C-alpha cells in the first residue's frame, strides 16, 4: 500500500509516533489510510454543509475497514465573486485546488481519496488532482440546492441576476427585486439549475469517478448522507481491487461524459474543465470534436437557465443514470466503461428508470436535435469559441450586427445597464481571457442584464472571457486567441459588422485584410492588469482557453 511509506519498518518509527499523537491505534495504522478532502467553509452556500458529508464519508470508510483522515481545501463562490476583482481568481483557484490535492496526498501517502467539493472550480480542481496522482479516488459532491419560489414560479440565483436588469428597465420594483433575492436561494447546495457546479457534478458520474446520484440528489436530502457513506465504502473497494482514477476516467469515459454534457445542455465552462481533466489523465482532447458529437447527441433535458426545470426534477426522473440509459439505447454511450462502483456502467443502468418524456425526453423526441454546446471557428476565432446553443433563442442562431466594443467586463456592464445597447448590437467584451483578465472572468452580470432588459432575442455578446453556467442567450465565449495575445478580437473597432452563424459553426467579421494589417501595426502590447502575486504568475503560465486554460 502507498501508506507503507509512512507506517512500515523500523525507519518509520518516528512516523508512527506522530500518528499515535493523533490517537491512532496500531490496528488503525495497519488499515488502508484514506484522505477525505473536504472543501467545507462558511462563505459558500454550496459548501456550508460539507462537514456533515465528510463525517458520513469517514463513517463509510470505517465501515469498510479503513482509516480516514479529513483535510480542507479552498473554494470560491462564483456568485459572491461576480462582477468585481474577486472573479478574476475563480478559474485560477482550480489550479491551486489541484495542486493542494497533489501535495496533501503525496506528502501523506494515502491509499485512496474521497473528494468532497460542490461548486464551480472546486469539483474539476479536485478531480484534476486525483487524476494527476492516479490513485483510487471517489468524488462526492454536496448536491444541488432546491429551487426557490417567487410569485408562484420556481426561481434560482439566475432569477435574481436577471431581476437586476428587469429593475433597471423599470419592469420590476426595488421591493420586488429584494423579495425575489430573499427567497430564490432557500438553503445549502450548488445553485439549482444546470450551471457549472451541477454540470461538473453530473459529469463526474458520467466519467465514472462518482457514484450514481452524485450530480442530482438534493443537498438537503438524507439520501445525500447515505451516498456519502456509500462513497466511503466505494473507495475502499477500489483500494482493495487496485482500481485507480485513470482506470475509470479513460478515453471511453470521456466520450461518455461529453455525450451526457450535450444531452443535459451543460455549462460552457465544461469546455474548459473537461480538456483540463483529459490533460491530467494523459489523454488528447480536441475542442472541435465537440461539434461532431453534438451533431449526433440530441439535447434531452432542458434545465434552468435554458429551460424551466431544476436539478431536483431531474433527480426525480432518475438523474444522470436515466440520461445515460436513454443514450445507451441509441448507442451513444459505452456501457462497458468501469465506474466508481467497481463494476461496468451497464450494471448501474439496469436500476435506472426509462425516460419519462417530460423532464427527460427520448432520443427520438428531443428538445433539440443537436446537443447543448457548439464550437465556432472563423476569422474572429481561429482557435475556437464556445456557445451554449440550447440556451439561444431561434431568432439569434444566425445574427449579423455592429460591434459595440469594450475592453473590460465593467465597461460593458455599465453600457448595458445604462441603456446604451440597442437591438441588433453585438456587445464585445475583450481583454478578459486567461492572460488578459487575468483569470477569464465570468460574464453573468452583463448577460443577465441583457436578458432582464428584454434584449435576449435581439442582442448578442461575444468575449474572450467566459460565462457562468447560468448565462443564456446568444453569448459566445472563450474566443481564442484572446485579445491579450493579439488575437483578432483585439483588432475589432466600434461598428465593425460581426457575423454569427451557430448552425454553420462560424464566427467572423467584415473588415478587409489591408485594414486589419493597419490596425495590427498600431496595436499596443498588452499591459498586465495585475503585476504581482498569484494572478501575475498565473497570467504568465496559463494556456489558451481553447486548451482548457491549464497551467504550463
Short mmCIF file of C-alpha atoms in Angstrom, two decimals:
data_model
loop_
_atom_site.label_atom_id
_atom_site.label_comp_id
_atom_site.label_asym_id
_atom_site.label_seq_id
_atom_site.Cartn_x
_atom_site.Cartn_y
_atom_site.Cartn_z
CA UNK A 1 0.00 0.00 0.00
CA UNK A 2 1.12 3.59 -0.61
CA UNK A 3 0.77 4.32 3.10
CA UNK A 4 3.50 1.75 3.88
CA UNK A 5 5.95 4.58 3.10
CA UNK A 6 4.62 6.26 6.23
CA UNK A 7 3.84 3.34 8.56
CA UNK A 8 6.04 0.27 7.96
CA UNK A 9 9.55 -0.64 9.12
CA UNK A 10 11.93 0.47 11.84
CA UNK A 11 12.86 3.64 9.97
CA UNK A 12 9.23 4.73 10.19
CA UNK A 13 9.05 4.60 13.98
CA UNK A 14 9.03 8.42 14.15
CA UNK A 15 6.14 8.49 11.69
CA UNK A 16 4.19 6.01 13.80
CA UNK A 17 4.91 8.17 16.83
CA UNK A 18 3.29 11.14 15.12
CA UNK A 19 0.29 9.08 14.05
CA UNK A 20 -0.12 7.84 17.62
CA UNK A 21 -0.12 11.50 18.67
CA UNK A 22 -3.38 11.74 16.72
CA UNK A 23 -4.82 8.99 18.90
CA UNK A 24 -4.45 6.22 16.31
CA UNK A 25 -4.10 2.62 17.45
CA UNK A 26 -1.75 0.12 15.81
CA UNK A 27 -4.76 -1.57 14.22
CA UNK A 28 -5.89 1.70 12.63
CA UNK A 29 -2.40 2.24 11.19
CA UNK A 30 -2.46 -1.23 9.64
CA UNK A 31 -5.61 -0.47 7.65
CA UNK A 32 -5.73 1.44 4.35
CA UNK A 33 -5.35 5.16 5.05
CA UNK A 34 -7.89 7.27 3.18
CA UNK A 35 -7.65 11.01 2.65
CA UNK A 36 -11.01 12.79 2.84
CA UNK A 37 -10.63 16.15 1.11
CA UNK A 38 -13.47 18.43 2.17
CA UNK A 39 -13.93 21.95 0.79
CA UNK A 40 -16.17 22.90 3.72
CA UNK A 41 -16.33 26.58 4.62
CA UNK A 42 -18.83 29.12 5.91
CA UNK A 43 -18.88 31.52 2.94
CA UNK A 44 -20.11 29.29 0.07
CA UNK A 45 -23.78 28.19 0.30
CA UNK A 46 -22.90 25.08 -1.67
CA UNK A 47 -20.25 24.13 0.88
CA UNK A 48 -21.65 25.10 4.24
CA UNK A 49 -22.91 21.56 4.89
CA UNK A 50 -19.91 19.60 3.62
CA UNK A 51 -18.63 18.97 7.14
CA UNK A 52 -21.61 16.69 7.75
CA UNK A 53 -20.95 14.84 4.50
CA UNK A 54 -17.29 14.42 5.43
CA UNK A 55 -18.34 12.83 8.72
CA UNK A 56 -20.58 10.43 6.80
CA UNK A 57 -17.79 9.58 4.36
CA UNK A 58 -15.49 8.80 7.29
CA UNK A 59 -18.17 6.52 8.74
CA UNK A 60 -18.35 4.68 5.42
CA UNK A 61 -14.57 4.29 5.27
CA UNK A 62 -14.53 2.85 8.79
CA UNK A 63 -17.44 0.52 7.98
CA UNK A 64 -15.37 -0.91 5.16
CA UNK A 65 -12.23 -1.32 7.28
CA UNK A 66 -10.24 1.82 6.50
CA UNK A 67 -8.86 4.73 8.50
CA UNK A 68 -9.98 8.17 7.26
CA UNK A 69 -8.17 11.50 7.61
CA UNK A 70 -10.03 14.72 6.86
CA UNK A 71 -8.27 17.74 5.40
CA UNK A 72 -9.52 21.00 3.93
CA UNK A 73 -9.44 22.83 0.62
CA UNK A 74 -10.13 26.35 -0.60
CA UNK A 75 -13.08 27.43 -2.69
CA UNK A 76 -14.53 30.50 -4.41
CA UNK A 77 -18.26 31.18 -4.62
CA UNK A 78 -18.66 32.48 -8.15
CA UNK A 79 -21.90 34.24 -7.29
CA UNK A 80 -20.30 36.22 -4.47
CA UNK A 81 -17.19 36.93 -6.58
CA UNK A 82 -19.22 38.06 -9.59
CA UNK A 83 -18.59 41.44 -11.23
CA UNK A 84 -15.67 42.55 -9.07
CA UNK A 85 -11.94 41.75 -8.95
CA UNK A 86 -12.64 38.57 -6.98
CA UNK A 87 -13.99 36.88 -10.11
CA UNK A 88 -10.52 37.02 -11.65
CA UNK A 89 -9.45 34.48 -9.05
CA UNK A 90 -12.20 31.91 -9.58
CA UNK A 91 -10.79 29.95 -12.51
CA UNK A 92 -7.29 30.49 -11.12
CA UNK A 93 -8.33 28.69 -7.94
CA UNK A 94 -8.83 25.44 -9.89
CA UNK A 95 -5.06 25.04 -10.28
CA UNK A 96 -4.40 25.75 -6.59
CA UNK A 97 -7.01 23.16 -5.63
CA UNK A 98 -5.48 20.53 -7.91
CA UNK A 99 -2.01 21.32 -6.58
CA UNK A 100 -3.18 21.08 -2.97
CA UNK A 101 -4.68 17.62 -3.55
CA UNK A 102 -1.40 16.51 -5.12
CA UNK A 103 0.60 17.97 -2.23
CA UNK A 104 -1.50 16.52 0.58
CA UNK A 105 -1.72 13.02 -0.90
CA UNK A 106 1.97 12.88 -1.77
CA UNK A 107 3.33 14.31 1.47
CA UNK A 108 0.99 11.93 3.33
CA UNK A 109 0.80 8.91 1.01
CA UNK A 110 -2.85 7.97 1.31
CA UNK A 111 -4.00 4.72 -0.20
CA UNK A 112 -7.12 6.39 -1.59
CA UNK A 113 -9.05 9.64 -1.65
CA UNK A 114 -12.63 10.77 -1.28
CA UNK A 115 -13.09 14.26 -2.71
CA UNK A 116 -15.92 16.42 -1.32
CA UNK A 117 -16.44 19.62 -3.36
CA UNK A 118 -19.59 21.16 -4.72
CA UNK A 119 -19.13 24.40 -6.61
CA UNK A 120 -17.76 25.60 -9.90
CA UNK A 121 -13.95 25.25 -9.91
CA UNK A 122 -13.64 23.08 -6.83
CA UNK A 123 -15.11 19.95 -8.42
CA UNK A 124 -12.84 19.94 -11.51
CA UNK A 125 -9.86 21.06 -9.43
CA UNK A 126 -10.20 18.11 -7.07
CA UNK A 127 -10.70 15.67 -9.95
CA UNK A 128 -7.62 17.08 -11.68
CA UNK A 129 -5.58 16.41 -8.54
CA UNK A 130 -6.83 12.84 -8.28
CA UNK A 131 -6.10 12.11 -11.94
CA UNK A 132 -2.63 13.61 -11.60
CA UNK A 133 -1.91 11.34 -8.63
CA UNK A 134 -3.64 8.35 -10.24
CA UNK A 135 -4.65 6.63 -7.03
CA UNK A 136 -8.05 5.13 -6.09
CA UNK A 137 -10.48 8.04 -5.72
CA UNK A 138 -14.20 8.73 -5.47
CA UNK A 139 -15.84 12.15 -5.76
CA UNK A 140 -18.86 13.06 -3.66
CA UNK A 141 -20.45 16.43 -4.36
CA UNK A 142 -22.51 18.37 -1.83
CA UNK A 143 -25.58 18.17 -4.09
CA UNK A 144 -27.81 20.80 -5.67
CA UNK A 145 -29.83 23.46 -3.88
CA UNK A 146 -33.61 23.29 -4.04
CA UNK A 147 -35.25 25.98 -6.19
CA UNK A 148 -36.89 28.96 -4.53
CA UNK A 149 -40.35 30.42 -5.21
CA UNK A 150 -41.46 33.87 -6.30
CA UNK A 151 -44.95 34.79 -7.48
CA UNK A 152 -45.88 31.16 -7.97
CA UNK A 153 -42.81 30.22 -10.03
CA UNK A 154 -39.63 28.33 -9.28
CA UNK A 155 -36.56 30.54 -9.03
CA UNK A 156 -32.80 30.30 -8.56
CA UNK A 157 -29.78 32.59 -8.38
CA UNK A 158 -30.03 33.50 -12.05
CA UNK A 159 -33.55 34.80 -11.45
CA UNK A 160 -32.02 37.45 -9.18
CA UNK A 161 -29.28 38.41 -11.64
CA UNK A 162 -31.87 38.81 -14.40
CA UNK A 163 -34.06 40.70 -11.94
CA UNK A 164 -31.35 43.37 -11.72
CA UNK A 165 -31.78 44.01 -15.45
CA UNK A 166 -35.57 43.95 -15.12
CA UNK A 167 -35.40 46.51 -12.30
CA UNK A 168 -33.08 48.74 -14.39
CA UNK A 169 -35.63 48.58 -17.23
CA UNK A 170 -38.48 49.54 -14.91
CA UNK A 171 -40.12 46.13 -15.23
CA UNK A 172 -39.60 45.30 -11.54
CA UNK A 173 -39.61 47.48 -8.44
CA UNK A 174 -36.75 47.56 -5.93
CA UNK A 175 -39.05 45.93 -3.39
CA UNK A 176 -39.89 43.09 -5.76
CA UNK A 177 -36.21 42.60 -6.53
CA UNK A 178 -35.40 42.27 -2.83
CA UNK A 179 -38.33 39.89 -2.29
CA UNK A 180 -37.01 37.77 -5.15
CA UNK A 181 -33.50 37.86 -3.63
CA UNK A 182 -34.89 36.81 -0.24
CA UNK A 183 -36.36 33.54 -1.49
CA UNK A 184 -34.55 32.44 -4.65
CA UNK A 185 -31.80 30.53 -2.81
CA UNK A 186 -33.64 28.70 0.00
CA UNK A 187 -30.80 26.72 1.56
CA UNK A 188 -27.49 24.88 1.12
CA UNK A 189 -26.35 23.32 -2.12
CA UNK A 190 -24.97 24.23 -5.51
CA UNK A 191 -27.28 26.70 -7.31
CA UNK A 192 -30.37 24.86 -8.52
CA UNK A 193 -30.05 24.93 -12.32
CA UNK A 194 -27.72 23.25 -14.80
CA UNK A 195 -25.00 25.75 -14.08
CA UNK A 196 -21.27 24.94 -13.90
CA UNK A 197 -21.24 23.28 -10.48
CA UNK A 198 -24.08 20.89 -11.26
CA UNK A 199 -22.72 20.32 -14.76
CA UNK A 200 -19.41 19.10 -13.38
CA UNK A 201 -21.02 17.10 -10.59
CA UNK A 202 -23.14 15.29 -13.19
CA UNK A 203 -20.15 14.75 -15.47
CA UNK A 204 -18.24 13.20 -12.55
CA UNK A 205 -20.86 10.42 -12.64
CA UNK A 206 -20.52 10.04 -16.39
CA UNK A 207 -16.72 9.87 -16.09
CA UNK A 208 -17.10 7.06 -13.58
CA UNK A 209 -15.41 8.98 -10.76
CA UNK A 210 -18.61 9.35 -8.67
CA UNK A 211 -21.42 7.04 -7.63
CA UNK A 212 -24.88 7.21 -9.23
CA UNK A 213 -26.88 10.10 -7.77
CA UNK A 214 -23.85 12.32 -7.21
CA UNK A 215 -24.99 15.03 -9.60
CA UNK A 216 -28.66 15.28 -8.70
CA UNK A 217 -29.57 14.13 -5.17
CA UNK A 218 -30.51 17.37 -3.32
CA UNK A 219 -28.09 18.73 -0.74
CA UNK A 220 -30.74 18.63 1.99
CA UNK A 221 -31.79 15.01 1.38
CA UNK A 222 -30.88 12.19 3.74
CA UNK A 223 -30.12 10.25 0.55
CA UNK A 224 -27.09 12.54 0.17
CA UNK A 225 -25.80 11.42 3.59
CA UNK A 226 -26.33 7.78 2.62
CA UNK A 227 -24.47 8.41 -0.63
CA UNK A 228 -21.61 9.86 1.42
CA UNK A 229 -21.32 6.65 3.46
CA UNK A 230 -21.51 4.59 0.28
CA UNK A 231 -18.72 6.72 -1.24
CA UNK A 232 -16.53 5.91 1.75
CA UNK A 233 -17.21 2.23 1.25
CA UNK A 234 -16.69 2.53 -2.51
CA UNK A 235 -13.19 3.96 -2.24
CA UNK A 236 -12.22 1.04 0.00
CA UNK A 237 -13.45 -1.35 -2.70
CA UNK A 238 -11.32 0.46 -5.28
CA UNK A 239 -8.27 0.33 -2.99
CA UNK A 240 -8.70 -3.39 -2.38
CA UNK A 241 -9.04 -4.05 -6.11
CA UNK A 242 -6.27 -1.67 -7.17
CA UNK A 243 -8.58 0.40 -9.38
CA UNK A 244 -7.08 3.86 -9.88
CA UNK A 245 -8.57 7.14 -11.08
CA UNK A 246 -7.25 6.77 -14.64
CA UNK A 247 -8.67 3.25 -14.83
CA UNK A 248 -12.08 4.93 -14.56
CA UNK A 249 -11.51 8.17 -16.47
CA UNK A 250 -10.44 6.52 -19.73
CA UNK A 251 -10.84 7.83 -23.28
CA UNK A 252 -14.14 5.93 -23.42
CA UNK A 253 -15.33 7.54 -20.20
CA UNK A 254 -14.52 10.99 -21.56
CA UNK A 255 -16.63 10.30 -24.65
CA UNK A 256 -19.47 9.18 -22.36
CA UNK A 257 -19.10 12.36 -20.33
CA UNK A 258 -19.22 14.57 -23.42
CA UNK A 259 -22.37 12.79 -24.60
CA UNK A 260 -24.02 13.44 -21.23
CA UNK A 261 -22.80 17.05 -21.33
CA UNK A 262 -24.53 17.60 -24.67
CA UNK A 263 -27.70 15.75 -23.67
CA UNK A 264 -28.04 17.81 -20.47
CA UNK A 265 -27.20 21.18 -22.03
CA UNK A 266 -24.37 21.75 -19.57
CA UNK A 267 -22.42 24.94 -18.90
CA UNK A 268 -19.93 26.23 -21.47
CA UNK A 269 -17.37 26.04 -18.65
CA UNK A 270 -17.23 22.29 -19.17
CA UNK A 271 -15.23 23.05 -22.34
CA UNK A 272 -12.54 24.43 -20.03
CA UNK A 273 -12.71 21.73 -17.39
CA UNK A 274 -13.07 18.58 -19.50
CA UNK A 275 -9.90 19.37 -21.55
CA UNK A 276 -8.08 20.13 -18.28
CA UNK A 277 -9.17 16.77 -16.85
CA UNK A 278 -8.10 14.99 -20.04
CA UNK A 279 -4.72 16.73 -19.77
CA UNK A 280 -4.24 15.37 -16.23
CA UNK A 281 -5.32 11.91 -17.39
CA UNK A 282 -2.71 11.99 -20.15
CA UNK A 283 -5.34 11.88 -22.89
CA UNK A 284 -5.53 14.04 -26.04
CA UNK A 285 -8.51 16.37 -26.41
CA UNK A 286 -9.63 18.27 -29.50
CA UNK A 287 -12.11 21.06 -28.79
CA UNK A 288 -13.55 20.67 -32.29
CA UNK A 289 -14.56 17.08 -31.55
CA UNK A 290 -17.50 18.50 -29.61
CA UNK A 291 -19.11 19.59 -32.89
CA UNK A 292 -19.05 16.13 -34.43
CA UNK A 293 -20.55 14.59 -31.29
CA UNK A 294 -23.10 17.40 -30.93
CA UNK A 295 -24.49 16.57 -34.37
CA UNK A 296 -25.24 13.04 -33.13
CA UNK A 297 -26.25 13.55 -29.49
CA UNK A 298 -29.57 15.39 -29.03
CA UNK A 299 -30.49 17.73 -26.19
CA UNK A 300 -32.74 15.66 -23.90
CA UNK A 301 -33.06 17.68 -20.68
CA UNK A 302 -33.95 21.39 -20.54
CA UNK A 303 -32.97 22.82 -17.17
CA UNK A 304 -32.53 26.41 -15.99
CA UNK A 305 -31.15 28.69 -17.41
CA UNK A 306 -32.28 27.43 -20.82
CA UNK A 307 -35.44 25.70 -19.56
CA UNK A 308 -37.94 25.78 -16.74
CA UNK A 309 -36.83 22.69 -14.80
CA UNK A 310 -34.29 22.30 -11.98
CA UNK A 311 -31.93 19.58 -10.73
CA UNK A 312 -34.37 18.21 -8.18
CA UNK A 313 -36.75 17.38 -11.03
CA UNK A 314 -34.01 15.61 -12.96
CA UNK A 315 -33.26 13.62 -9.81
CA UNK A 316 -36.92 12.59 -9.57
CA UNK A 317 -36.73 11.48 -13.21
CA UNK A 318 -33.80 9.17 -12.48
CA UNK A 319 -30.82 11.51 -12.68
CA UNK A 320 -27.71 11.02 -14.77
CA UNK A 321 -28.13 7.25 -14.93
CA UNK A 322 -31.54 7.62 -16.58
CA UNK A 323 -29.99 10.02 -19.11
CA UNK A 324 -27.21 7.55 -19.86
CA UNK A 325 -29.71 4.69 -20.15
CA UNK A 326 -31.59 6.62 -22.83
CA UNK A 327 -28.34 7.47 -24.62
CA UNK A 328 -27.25 3.83 -24.41
CA UNK A 329 -30.39 2.75 -26.23
CA UNK A 330 -29.18 4.80 -29.19
CA UNK A 331 -25.59 3.51 -28.79
CA UNK A 332 -24.40 6.99 -27.79
CA UNK A 333 -22.53 5.84 -24.66
CA UNK A 334 -20.35 2.80 -24.00
CA UNK A 335 -21.84 0.76 -21.17
CA UNK A 336 -18.70 -1.33 -20.66
CA UNK A 337 -16.91 1.61 -19.04
CA UNK A 338 -15.76 0.87 -15.48
CA UNK A 339 -17.21 3.11 -12.76
CA UNK A 340 -16.62 4.04 -9.12
CA UNK A 341 -18.89 1.15 -8.15
CA UNK A 342 -16.09 -1.13 -9.32
CA UNK A 343 -18.45 -2.52 -11.95
CA UNK A 344 -19.32 -1.63 -15.56
CA UNK A 345 -21.74 1.21 -16.24
CA UNK A 346 -24.26 -1.29 -17.62
CA UNK A 347 -24.96 -2.62 -14.13
CA UNK A 348 -25.89 0.84 -12.81
CA UNK A 349 -28.11 1.48 -15.83
CA UNK A 350 -30.23 -1.59 -15.11
CA UNK A 351 -31.59 0.09 -11.98
CA UNK A 352 -32.30 3.41 -13.75
CA UNK A 353 -35.83 4.27 -14.89
CA UNK A 354 -36.76 4.86 -18.50
CA UNK A 355 -37.05 8.41 -19.84
CA UNK A 356 -40.28 9.96 -18.60
CA UNK A 357 -40.81 12.04 -21.75
CA UNK A 358 -41.30 15.25 -19.75
CA UNK A 359 -38.14 16.09 -17.78
CA UNK A 360 -36.03 13.57 -19.70
CA UNK A 361 -37.10 13.13 -23.29
CA UNK A 362 -36.41 10.21 -25.57
CA UNK A 363 -33.69 10.43 -28.21
CA UNK A 364 -36.41 10.27 -30.87
CA UNK A 365 -38.28 13.26 -29.37
CA UNK A 366 -35.62 15.64 -28.01
CA UNK A 367 -35.82 19.29 -27.05
CA UNK A 368 -33.26 19.98 -29.78
CA UNK A 369 -31.87 17.65 -32.43
CA UNK A 370 -28.34 18.76 -31.59
CA UNK A 371 -26.55 18.75 -28.26
CA UNK A 372 -26.28 21.71 -25.93
CA UNK A 373 -22.84 23.02 -26.96
CA UNK A 374 -21.28 24.20 -30.20
CA UNK A 375 -17.74 25.32 -31.04
CA UNK A 376 -17.46 28.13 -33.58
CA UNK A 377 -14.45 28.90 -35.78
CA UNK A 378 -13.65 31.67 -38.25
CA UNK A 379 -11.76 34.92 -38.74
CA UNK A 380 -12.73 36.10 -35.27
CA UNK A 381 -11.95 32.80 -33.54
CA UNK A 382 -9.24 30.87 -35.42
CA UNK A 383 -8.72 28.52 -32.45
CA UNK A 384 -12.38 28.33 -31.50
CA UNK A 385 -15.15 29.87 -29.40
CA UNK A 386 -17.93 28.21 -27.42
CA UNK A 387 -21.69 28.77 -27.18
CA UNK A 388 -24.45 27.01 -25.24
CA UNK A 389 -26.69 26.70 -28.29
CA UNK A 390 -29.51 25.06 -26.35
CA UNK A 391 -30.00 28.35 -24.48
CA UNK A 392 -30.04 30.59 -27.59
CA UNK A 393 -33.29 31.96 -28.99
CA UNK A 394 -34.10 30.69 -32.50
CA UNK A 395 -34.03 34.28 -33.76
CA UNK A 396 -30.37 34.63 -32.73
CA UNK A 397 -28.94 31.38 -34.11
CA UNK A 398 -27.82 33.48 -37.06
CA UNK A 399 -27.13 37.15 -36.46
CA UNK A 400 -25.17 40.00 -38.00
CA UNK A 401 -24.76 43.31 -36.24
CA UNK A 402 -22.44 46.18 -35.36
CA UNK A 403 -19.77 45.65 -32.72
CA UNK A 404 -20.04 47.64 -29.50
CA UNK A 405 -16.51 47.25 -28.17
CA UNK A 406 -15.44 47.30 -24.51
CA UNK A 407 -12.06 46.46 -23.00
CA UNK A 408 -13.39 45.12 -19.70
CA UNK A 409 -16.49 43.49 -18.23
CA UNK A 410 -17.09 46.57 -16.07
CA UNK A 411 -17.24 48.86 -19.12
CA UNK A 412 -19.60 46.52 -20.94
CA UNK A 413 -21.91 46.11 -17.95
CA UNK A 414 -22.10 49.86 -17.41
CA UNK A 415 -23.11 50.37 -21.04
CA UNK A 416 -25.77 47.66 -20.90
CA UNK A 417 -27.37 48.84 -17.66
CA UNK A 418 -27.02 52.45 -18.85
CA UNK A 419 -29.29 51.79 -21.84
CA UNK A 420 -26.58 52.35 -24.45
CA UNK A 421 -27.00 48.95 -26.15
CA UNK A 422 -29.69 48.70 -28.82
CA UNK A 423 -31.46 45.87 -30.61
CA UNK A 424 -29.19 44.28 -33.20
CA UNK A 425 -25.93 45.17 -31.46
CA UNK A 426 -23.14 42.70 -30.76
CA UNK A 427 -21.52 43.53 -27.44
CA UNK A 428 -17.79 42.74 -27.48
CA UNK A 429 -16.02 42.37 -24.12
CA UNK A 430 -12.32 41.66 -24.61
CA UNK A 431 -9.06 41.51 -22.63
CA UNK A 432 -10.85 39.16 -20.22
CA UNK A 433 -9.20 35.90 -21.32
CA UNK A 434 -6.96 33.65 -19.20
CA UNK A 435 -3.98 36.01 -19.59
CA UNK A 436 -5.83 39.26 -20.16
CA UNK A 437 -8.28 39.21 -17.26
CA UNK A 438 -6.30 37.61 -15.86
CA UNK A 439 -8.36 34.61 -14.91
CA UNK A 440 -11.14 34.71 -17.51
CA UNK A 441 -13.94 36.44 -15.59
CA UNK A 442 -17.47 35.10 -15.87
CA UNK A 443 -19.92 37.40 -17.61
CA UNK A 444 -23.12 36.60 -15.75
CA UNK A 445 -23.80 40.22 -14.78
CA UNK A 446 -23.83 41.57 -18.37
CA UNK A 447 -25.57 38.54 -19.87
CA UNK A 448 -28.25 38.53 -17.19
CA UNK A 449 -28.69 42.28 -17.63
CA UNK A 450 -29.32 41.78 -21.35
CA UNK A 451 -32.00 39.18 -20.56
CA UNK A 452 -33.50 41.29 -17.79
CA UNK A 453 -33.76 44.27 -20.13
CA UNK A 454 -35.73 42.14 -22.58
CA UNK A 455 -32.99 42.16 -25.24
CA UNK A 456 -32.15 38.44 -25.18
CA UNK A 457 -33.71 37.85 -28.58
CA UNK A 458 -32.06 40.87 -30.20
CA UNK A 459 -28.56 41.38 -28.78
CA UNK A 460 -25.50 39.09 -28.87
CA UNK A 461 -22.44 39.20 -26.62
CA UNK A 462 -19.02 37.81 -27.51
CA UNK A 463 -15.93 37.67 -25.32
CA UNK A 464 -12.52 36.10 -24.82
CA UNK A 465 -13.68 35.63 -21.24
CA UNK A 466 -16.21 33.05 -20.18
CA UNK A 467 -19.75 32.75 -18.91
CA UNK A 468 -21.46 31.47 -15.84
CA UNK A 469 -23.34 28.26 -16.37
CA UNK A 470 -26.34 30.45 -15.61
CA UNK A 471 -25.83 32.67 -18.66
CA UNK A 472 -28.24 32.28 -21.53
CA UNK A 473 -28.85 33.91 -24.87
CA UNK A 474 -26.61 34.46 -27.90
CA UNK A 475 -23.49 34.71 -25.79
CA UNK A 476 -20.25 33.32 -27.22
CA UNK A 477 -17.16 32.96 -25.06
CA UNK A 478 -13.63 31.56 -24.90
CA UNK A 479 -12.71 33.33 -28.17
CA UNK A 480 -9.19 32.16 -28.94
CA UNK A 481 -6.58 33.50 -29.41
CA UNK A 482 -7.54 36.08 -26.80
CA UNK A 483 -7.03 39.82 -27.14
CA UNK A 484 -4.06 39.86 -24.76
CA UNK A 485 -2.25 37.52 -27.15
CA UNK A 486 -3.05 39.73 -30.15
CA UNK A 487 -5.95 37.63 -31.39
CA UNK A 488 -8.34 39.05 -33.99
CA UNK A 489 -10.77 40.17 -31.28
CA UNK A 490 -8.14 42.77 -30.29
CA UNK A 491 -8.44 44.32 -33.76
CA UNK A 492 -12.19 44.95 -33.65
CA UNK A 493 -13.38 48.55 -33.71
CA UNK A 494 -16.73 50.13 -32.93
CA UNK A 495 -19.25 49.48 -35.70
CA UNK A 496 -17.49 46.56 -37.40
CA UNK A 497 -20.09 44.08 -38.60
CA UNK A 498 -19.87 40.72 -36.85
CA UNK A 499 -21.41 37.61 -38.39
CA UNK A 500 -22.58 34.82 -36.09
CA UNK A 501 -23.74 31.52 -37.59
CA UNK A 502 -24.25 28.93 -34.86
CA UNK A 503 -25.71 26.20 -37.12
CA UNK A 504 -22.79 26.76 -39.51
CA UNK A 505 -20.33 26.85 -36.57
CA UNK A 506 -18.74 30.13 -37.73
CA UNK A 507 -17.84 33.46 -36.13
CA UNK A 508 -16.44 36.15 -38.37
CA UNK A 509 -16.33 39.90 -39.04
CA UNK A 510 -16.32 42.13 -42.13
CA UNK A 511 -13.04 44.02 -42.30
CA UNK A 512 -10.65 43.95 -45.25
CA UNK A 513 -7.24 42.36 -44.68
CA UNK A 514 -5.44 45.58 -45.61
CA UNK A 515 -7.33 47.45 -42.90
CA UNK A 516 -6.59 44.69 -40.41
CA UNK A 517 -2.87 44.98 -41.12
CA UNK A 518 -3.03 48.71 -40.37
CA UNK A 519 -4.82 48.01 -37.09
CA UNK A 520 -2.34 45.29 -36.20
CA UNK A 521 0.58 47.66 -36.79
CA UNK A 522 -0.80 50.19 -34.32
CA UNK A 523 -1.95 47.66 -31.73
CA UNK A 524 -0.21 48.32 -28.44
CA UNK A 525 1.36 45.49 -26.46
CA UNK A 526 -0.94 44.32 -23.69
CA UNK A 527 -0.10 45.70 -20.27
CA UNK A 528 -0.88 43.18 -17.49
CA UNK A 529 -3.61 44.42 -15.13
CA UNK A 530 -2.18 42.65 -12.08
CA UNK A 531 1.60 42.74 -11.77
CA UNK A 532 2.27 40.83 -8.56
CA UNK A 533 1.14 37.81 -6.60
CA UNK A 534 -0.53 34.62 -7.79
CA UNK A 535 -2.58 36.33 -10.51
CA UNK A 536 0.57 37.67 -12.18
CA UNK A 537 2.22 34.22 -12.08
CA UNK A 538 -0.96 32.64 -13.44
CA UNK A 539 -1.10 35.08 -16.36
CA UNK A 540 2.49 34.26 -17.33
CA UNK A 541 1.96 30.48 -17.26
CA UNK A 542 -1.65 29.82 -18.30
CA UNK A 543 -2.54 28.33 -21.69
CA UNK A 544 -5.29 29.36 -24.09
CA UNK A 545 -8.95 28.86 -23.24
CA UNK A 546 -9.08 26.55 -26.27
CA UNK A 547 -6.72 24.22 -24.39
CA UNK A 548 -8.58 24.32 -21.08
CA UNK A 549 -6.64 27.23 -19.55
CA UNK A 550 -4.24 24.82 -17.88
CA UNK A 551 -1.01 25.97 -16.26
CA UNK A 552 2.21 25.37 -18.17
#
